[in-house]
Coordinates of C-alpha atoms and ligand atoms in Angstrom, one line a residue:
X223 CA -90.2 -34.3 32.0
X224 CA -90.9 -37.9 32.6
X225 CA -88.5 -39.7 35.0
X226 CA -85.9 -42.1 33.5
X227 CA -87.2 -45.5 34.0
X228 CA -83.8 -47.4 32.5
X229 CA -81.6 -47.1 29.3
X230 CA -82.3 -48.7 26.0
X231 CA -79.7 -49.9 23.6
X232 CA -81.0 -48.9 20.2
X233 CA -78.5 -50.0 17.8
X234 CA -76.1 -52.6 18.7
X235 CA -74.3 -53.8 15.6
X236 CA -70.7 -53.7 17.3
X237 CA -71.8 -55.5 19.9
X238 CA -73.3 -58.3 17.7
X239 CA -70.2 -58.2 15.8
X240 CA -68.5 -59.1 19.0
X241 CA -70.5 -61.9 19.8
X242 CA -69.8 -63.6 16.2
X243 CA -67.0 -65.5 14.4
X244 CA -65.7 -62.6 12.3
X245 CA -63.5 -60.8 14.9
X246 CA -61.6 -64.1 15.5
X247 CA -61.3 -64.4 11.8
X248 CA -59.9 -60.6 11.2
X249 CA -62.8 -59.8 9.7
X250 CA -63.8 -56.0 10.8
X251 CA -66.4 -53.6 9.8
X252 CA -64.4 -52.1 7.3
X253 CA -63.8 -55.6 5.7
X254 CA -67.3 -55.6 4.3
X255 CA -68.0 -51.7 4.3
X256 CA -64.8 -50.4 2.8
X257 CA -63.9 -52.6 0.6
X258 CA -60.1 -52.2 -0.6
X259 CA -59.2 -50.6 -3.6
X260 CA -57.4 -52.1 -6.7
X261 CA -53.7 -51.2 -6.6
X262 CA -51.7 -48.6 -4.3
X263 CA -52.9 -45.1 -3.8
X264 CA -51.6 -41.8 -3.4
X265 CA -52.9 -40.9 0.3
X266 CA -52.2 -36.6 -0.4
X267 CA -52.5 -34.5 -3.1
X268 CA -50.8 -31.8 -1.3
X269 CA -47.0 -31.6 -1.3
X270 CA -44.5 -34.3 -3.2
X271 CA -42.5 -37.5 -2.4
X272 CA -45.7 -39.3 -0.8
X273 CA -45.1 -43.0 -1.5
X274 CA -48.2 -44.8 -3.1
X275 CA -49.9 -46.9 -0.4
X276 CA -51.8 -50.4 -0.4
X277 CA -54.0 -51.6 0.9
X278 CA -56.0 -48.5 0.7
X279 CA -59.7 -48.6 1.6
X280 CA -62.3 -47.1 -0.1
X281 CA -64.7 -44.9 1.7
X282 CA -68.0 -46.7 0.4
X283 CA -70.0 -47.6 3.8
X284 CA -72.9 -49.1 1.6
X285 CA -75.8 -50.7 3.9
X286 CA -78.8 -52.0 2.7
X287 CA -80.9 -48.7 3.0
X288 CA -81.8 -48.2 -0.8
X289 CA -85.2 -46.3 -0.1
X290 CA -83.4 -43.1 1.6
X291 CA -80.7 -43.2 -1.4
X292 CA -83.7 -43.1 -3.8
X293 CA -85.4 -40.8 -1.8
X294 CA -82.3 -38.6 -1.7
X295 CA -81.6 -38.7 -5.3
X296 CA -84.8 -38.1 -6.3
X297 CA -85.2 -34.5 -4.1
X298 CA -82.0 -33.0 -4.6
X299 CA -83.1 -29.7 -5.3
X300 CA -85.4 -29.6 -2.5
X301 CA -82.4 -30.9 0.2
X302 CA -80.2 -28.9 -1.4
X303 CA -77.7 -31.8 -2.1
X304 CA -74.4 -31.7 -4.1
X305 CA -74.0 -35.1 -5.2
X306 CA -74.6 -36.2 -8.5
X307 CA -77.2 -38.4 -10.0
X308 CA -74.3 -40.9 -11.5
X309 CA -72.7 -40.9 -8.2
X310 CA -76.4 -41.9 -6.0
X311 CA -76.5 -44.9 -9.1
X312 CA -72.9 -46.0 -8.1
X313 CA -73.7 -46.3 -4.8
X314 CA -77.2 -48.3 -5.6
X315 CA -75.2 -50.2 -7.6
X316 CA -72.6 -51.5 -4.9
X317 CA -75.6 -51.6 -2.3
X318 CA -77.4 -54.1 -4.7
X319 CA -74.6 -56.1 -4.6
X320 CA -73.7 -56.5 -1.0
X321 CA -77.8 -57.2 -0.8
X322 CA -77.7 -59.7 -3.7
X323 CA -74.2 -61.2 -2.9
X324 CA -72.9 -60.9 0.3
X325 CA -76.4 -60.7 2.7
X326 CA -78.4 -63.8 2.7
X327 CA -79.1 -67.1 0.6
X328 CA -82.0 -69.5 1.0
X329 CA -82.5 -73.3 0.7
X330 CA -85.5 -75.3 0.1
X331 CA -85.9 -79.0 1.7
X332 CA -87.9 -81.9 2.2
X333 CA -90.8 -80.1 -0.1
X334 CA -93.2 -82.7 -1.0
X335 CA -96.8 -83.6 -0.8
X336 CA -99.0 -86.1 1.7
X337 CA -102.6 -86.3 1.1
X338 CA -103.9 -82.6 0.7
X339 CA -100.9 -81.0 2.4
X340 CA -97.9 -79.6 0.5
X341 CA -94.4 -79.5 3.3
X342 CA -91.4 -77.9 2.7
X343 CA -88.6 -76.0 5.3
X344 CA -87.1 -73.1 4.2
X345 CA -83.5 -72.8 5.1
X346 CA -81.6 -69.1 5.2
X347 CA -78.1 -68.5 5.5
X348 CA -76.9 -65.3 7.0
X349 CA -73.6 -63.8 5.9
X350 CA -74.0 -60.5 7.4
X351 CA -71.4 -59.4 10.3
X352 CA -73.9 -58.6 12.7
X353 CA -77.7 -59.1 12.9
X354 CA -79.9 -58.9 9.8
X355 CA -81.9 -56.6 9.2
X356 CA -79.4 -54.2 11.0
X357 CA -79.7 -51.1 13.6
X358 CA -82.5 -48.8 13.5
X359 CA -85.3 -50.9 14.8
X360 CA -87.9 -49.6 11.9
X361 CA -86.3 -52.5 9.7
X362 CA -87.8 -55.6 8.7
X363 CA -87.2 -58.9 6.4
X364 CA -90.1 -61.2 5.6
X365 CA -90.2 -64.1 4.0
X366 CA -93.3 -63.9 0.9
X367 CA -94.0 -67.6 0.2
X368 CA -96.6 -68.4 -2.7
X369 CA -97.8 -71.4 -4.1
X370 CA -99.3 -71.6 -7.5
X371 CA -101.5 -74.0 -9.1
X372 CA -102.1 -74.5 -12.8
X373 CA -105.9 -74.8 -11.8
X374 CA -106.3 -72.3 -9.4
X375 CA -103.3 -69.6 -9.7
X376 CA -102.3 -68.7 -6.5
X377 CA -103.6 -70.7 -3.9
X378 CA -101.5 -69.7 -1.2
X379 CA -99.9 -66.5 -0.1
X380 CA -98.4 -65.7 2.8
X381 CA -96.5 -62.3 3.6
X382 CA -97.7 -60.0 0.5
X383 CA -96.4 -56.8 0.4
X384 CA -98.7 -54.3 -0.4
X385 CA -97.9 -50.9 -2.4
X386 CA -98.3 -48.9 1.1
X387 CA -96.0 -50.4 2.2
X388 CA -97.8 -52.5 4.5
X389 CA -97.4 -56.7 5.0
X390 CA -100.8 -58.6 4.3
X391 CA -101.3 -60.6 7.4
X392 CA -98.7 -58.8 9.6
X393 CA -100.7 -58.1 12.8
X394 CA -98.6 -54.7 13.5
X395 CA -99.8 -53.5 10.1
X396 CA -103.6 -53.7 10.8
X397 CA -103.5 -53.0 14.6
X398 CA -100.6 -51.1 16.6
X399 CA -100.7 -52.6 19.8
X400 CA -99.9 -56.1 18.2
X401 CA -97.2 -57.6 16.1
X402 CA -96.3 -60.8 14.3
X403 CA -94.8 -63.5 16.6
X404 CA -91.7 -65.6 15.4
X405 CA -92.8 -69.0 13.9
X406 CA -91.1 -72.5 13.9
X407 CA -93.4 -73.6 11.5
X408 CA -96.4 -71.9 9.0
X409 CA -99.9 -73.4 8.2
X410 CA -101.9 -70.3 7.2
X411 CA -101.7 -66.9 5.1
X412 CA -102.4 -64.7 7.9
X413 CA -99.0 -66.1 9.8
X414 CA -95.7 -64.1 8.2
X415 CA -92.1 -65.1 9.4
X416 CA -90.8 -61.5 9.8
X417 CA -87.3 -61.0 11.1
X418 CA -87.2 -57.6 13.3
X419 CA -87.1 -56.2 16.6
X420 CA -90.0 -55.0 18.1
X421 CA -89.7 -52.5 21.3
X422 CA -91.9 -52.2 24.1
X423 CA -92.3 -49.5 27.0
X424 CA -92.2 -50.0 30.7
X425 CA -95.6 -51.2 30.9
X426 CA -95.3 -53.8 28.5
X427 CA -97.0 -51.9 25.4
X428 CA -95.5 -52.1 22.0
X429 CA -94.0 -48.8 20.7
X430 CA -92.4 -47.0 17.8
X431 CA -91.1 -44.3 19.6
X432 CA -87.3 -44.9 21.1
X433 CA -87.8 -42.9 24.4
X434 CA -90.4 -44.7 25.5
X435 CA -88.6 -48.3 24.4
X436 CA -87.2 -50.1 28.0
X437 CA -86.9 -53.3 25.7
X438 CA -87.0 -55.3 23.0
X439 CA -90.3 -57.9 23.5
X440 CA -89.4 -59.8 19.8
X441 CA -86.0 -59.9 18.5
X442 CA -85.7 -62.8 16.0
X443 CA -83.4 -61.0 13.7
X444 CA -81.1 -63.2 11.3
X445 CA -78.1 -63.9 13.7
X446 CA -74.4 -63.7 12.2
X447 CA -72.5 -66.5 12.5
X448 CA -70.9 -67.9 15.5
X449 CA -73.5 -65.8 17.7
X450 CA -73.5 -67.3 21.1
X451 CA -77.2 -66.9 22.0
X452 CA -77.1 -68.5 25.6
X453 CA -74.5 -65.9 26.5
X454 CA -75.4 -62.9 24.6
X455 CA -75.5 -59.5 26.9
X456 CA -79.5 -58.5 27.5
X457 CA -78.8 -55.9 24.9
X458 CA -78.4 -57.9 21.8
X459 CA -80.4 -61.5 23.4
X460 CA -82.8 -63.3 21.2
X461 CA -86.5 -62.1 22.4
X462 CA -89.9 -63.8 21.8
X463 CA -90.5 -67.0 20.8
X464 CA -87.7 -67.4 18.6
X465 CA -85.9 -68.4 22.0
X466 CA -87.3 -71.7 22.1
X467 CA -87.3 -72.8 18.2
X468 CA -84.4 -74.9 18.0
X469 CA -83.5 -74.5 14.5
X470 CA -83.2 -70.6 14.8
X471 CA -79.5 -70.8 15.5
X472 CA -76.1 -68.5 14.7
X473 CA -76.3 -67.4 11.5
X474 CA -79.3 -69.4 10.3
X475 CA -83.1 -69.9 10.5
X476 CA -85.1 -72.8 9.2
X477 CA -89.1 -72.6 8.8
X478 CA -91.7 -75.0 7.9
X479 CA -94.6 -74.7 5.9
X480 CA -97.5 -77.2 5.8
X481 CA -100.0 -75.8 3.4
X482 CA -103.4 -77.3 2.6
X483 CA -104.1 -77.5 -1.3
X484 CA -108.0 -78.4 -1.1
X485 CA -109.5 -79.3 -4.1
X486 CA -106.6 -77.6 -6.8
X487 CA -104.4 -80.3 -8.9
X488 CA -100.5 -80.3 -9.0
X489 CA -97.8 -79.4 -10.3
X490 CA -97.6 -76.8 -7.8
X491 CA -94.7 -74.3 -7.9
X492 CA -93.6 -72.6 -4.7
X493 CA -91.8 -69.7 -4.6
X494 CA -89.8 -68.3 -1.3
X495 CA -88.5 -64.8 -1.4
X496 CA -86.7 -62.8 1.3
X497 CA -87.9 -59.3 1.2
X498 CA -86.7 -56.1 3.1
X499 CA -88.0 -53.2 3.7
X500 CA -86.3 -50.0 5.5
X501 CA -88.9 -48.3 7.2
X502 CA -91.6 -50.8 8.2
X503 CA -95.3 -49.5 7.7
X504 CA -96.2 -49.2 11.3
X505 CA -93.1 -46.7 12.1
X506 CA -94.4 -44.5 9.4
X507 CA -97.5 -44.6 10.9
X508 CA -96.7 -43.8 14.1
X509 CA -94.7 -40.5 12.4
X510 CA -98.2 -39.5 10.9
X511 CA -99.2 -38.8 14.9
X512 CA -95.9 -37.1 15.5
X513 CA -97.1 -33.4 15.0
X514 CA -93.5 -31.7 13.9
X515 CA -92.2 -30.2 11.1
X516 CA -89.7 -32.3 10.4
X517 CA -91.6 -35.1 10.4
X518 CA -94.0 -33.9 8.4
X519 CA -91.3 -33.0 5.7
X520 CA -90.1 -36.5 5.8
X521 CA -93.7 -38.3 5.5
X522 CA -94.1 -35.7 2.3
X523 CA -91.1 -36.8 0.9
X524 CA -91.5 -40.8 1.6
X525 CA -95.3 -40.2 0.6
X526 CA -94.2 -40.0 -3.3
X527 CA -91.1 -42.5 -2.6
X528 CA -91.5 -46.4 -3.5
X529 CA -92.5 -48.2 -0.3
X530 CA -92.3 -51.7 -2.0
X531 CA -89.8 -54.1 -0.3
X532 CA -86.1 -55.6 -2.2
X533 CA -85.5 -58.4 -2.9
X534 CA -82.8 -60.2 -1.2
X535 CA -82.4 -63.7 -2.6
X536 CA -85.2 -66.2 -3.4
X537 CA -85.9 -70.1 -4.1
X538 CA -88.2 -71.5 -5.9
X539 CA -89.6 -75.5 -6.2
X540 CA -92.1 -77.5 -8.2
X541 CA -94.3 -80.3 -6.1
X542 CA -96.1 -82.8 -8.1
Ligands
LIG189 C1 -69.5 -60.1 7.2 C2 -69.5 -58.7 6.5 C3 -70.4 -57.6 7.2 C4 -69.1 -56.7 8.4 C5 -67.8 -57.7 9.3 C6 -69.6 -55.9 8.9 N1 -71.1 -55.7 8.2 FE1 -72.5 -54.1 8.5 N2 -73.4 -55.1 7.0 C7 -73.3 -56.3 5.9 C8 -73.8 -56.1 5.0 C9 -74.1 -57.2 4.3 C10 -75.0 -55.2 5.6 C11 -76.2 -55.0 4.6 C12 -77.4 -55.7 5.5 C13 -78.0 -55.3 6.7 O1 -78.6 -54.3 6.7 O2 -78.0 -56.0 7.6 C14 -74.9 -54.8 6.8 C15 -75.2 -53.3 6.8 C16 -75.1 -52.2 8.3 C17 -75.6 -51.3 8.6 C18 -76.9 -50.6 7.9 C19 -76.3 -49.6 7.0 C20 -77.8 -49.0 6.4 O3 -77.8 -49.0 5.0 O4 -78.4 -48.6 7.2 C21 -74.5 -50.5 9.3 C22 -74.7 -49.6 10.2 C23 -73.7 -51.5 9.7 N3 -73.5 -52.7 8.8 C24 -72.7 -51.5 10.7 C25 -71.3 -52.6 10.7 C26 -70.8 -51.9 12.0 C27 -70.7 -50.7 12.9 C28 -69.8 -53.1 11.6 C29 -68.5 -53.8 12.7 C30 -68.8 -53.5 14.2 C31 -70.1 -54.4 10.8 N4 -71.4 -53.4 10.2 C32 -69.8 -55.4 10.2 C33 -72.0 -56.7 6.4 C34 -71.2 -56.7 7.1

């Protein structure tokens, strides 16, 4: 047994929600996660004479964890699951709708070229009732930016997802002791804007083990609208370089890209995608080190699952 050095709030959507505009607007967890059924519904099949009631909330609880739904769906026999394929598909359809239409939107502003340098600002509007990505710190959301030239193909790519679940250029994915910082401006392909929470232990080392965590060393997850950064309690505070980024604000982040086009000619096609992954590459690598039956079983199932991220939103522009 080790010494207890403190406490660490691991998942805080409720505290984040309380520090946003949503409670004041009467928007509760249920508003987004348990949408109302149409019309009125009888609340019991037992007995008679109960009036049908409305509004009636559907017990959906959809979030963004597509990988896990697919993993369960593909292993119903092995896991003894009683839900049918079509029930899983219905839930996955609702999840896609939540992610595509109610999570985030993106705009590209000030796109232009001076000399050999392309510049553009990417603005991300967050629509979630708490931080995004939510909850368990294995989740990450990032910007995948590609610039294509008619003469050179892809001449710049930041945040490329690899089939093994890693992100090209992400420091954490090559070195377990490091992590990708928050950026306000990106110049190089090995710089990636990743919205995530990274834990550290009391000695200041990055950790992926909840029981060793004492605080977040980086937490630049996209904030809900109305989030009061200055007065946020310790457990939900913004951490790392995002603290000093003036355009990382409540419900919004803006990031600039300054890209050297070298000898290539335009017009340049710029595509920006906001991608989301439930379990980061380093979290899975960390599980490989855990010598226990449940972790081994999970890894076995996860190895066959698609590790590629899901697309949340995207934007495109052409720079002459
Ligand atoms: C304004 C709408 C909105 C409100 C209000 C809201 N959420 Fe969410 N929530 C979302 C969206 C959109 C997602 C999916 C994106 C993500 O993971 O952040 C989500 C995801 C989640 C997840 C992750 C689910 C998963 O797939 O694992 C949890 C947990 C969660 N919310 C809990 C809560 C709780 C608890 C509250 C109230 C304190 C709440 N939410 C309020 C919109 C909302």
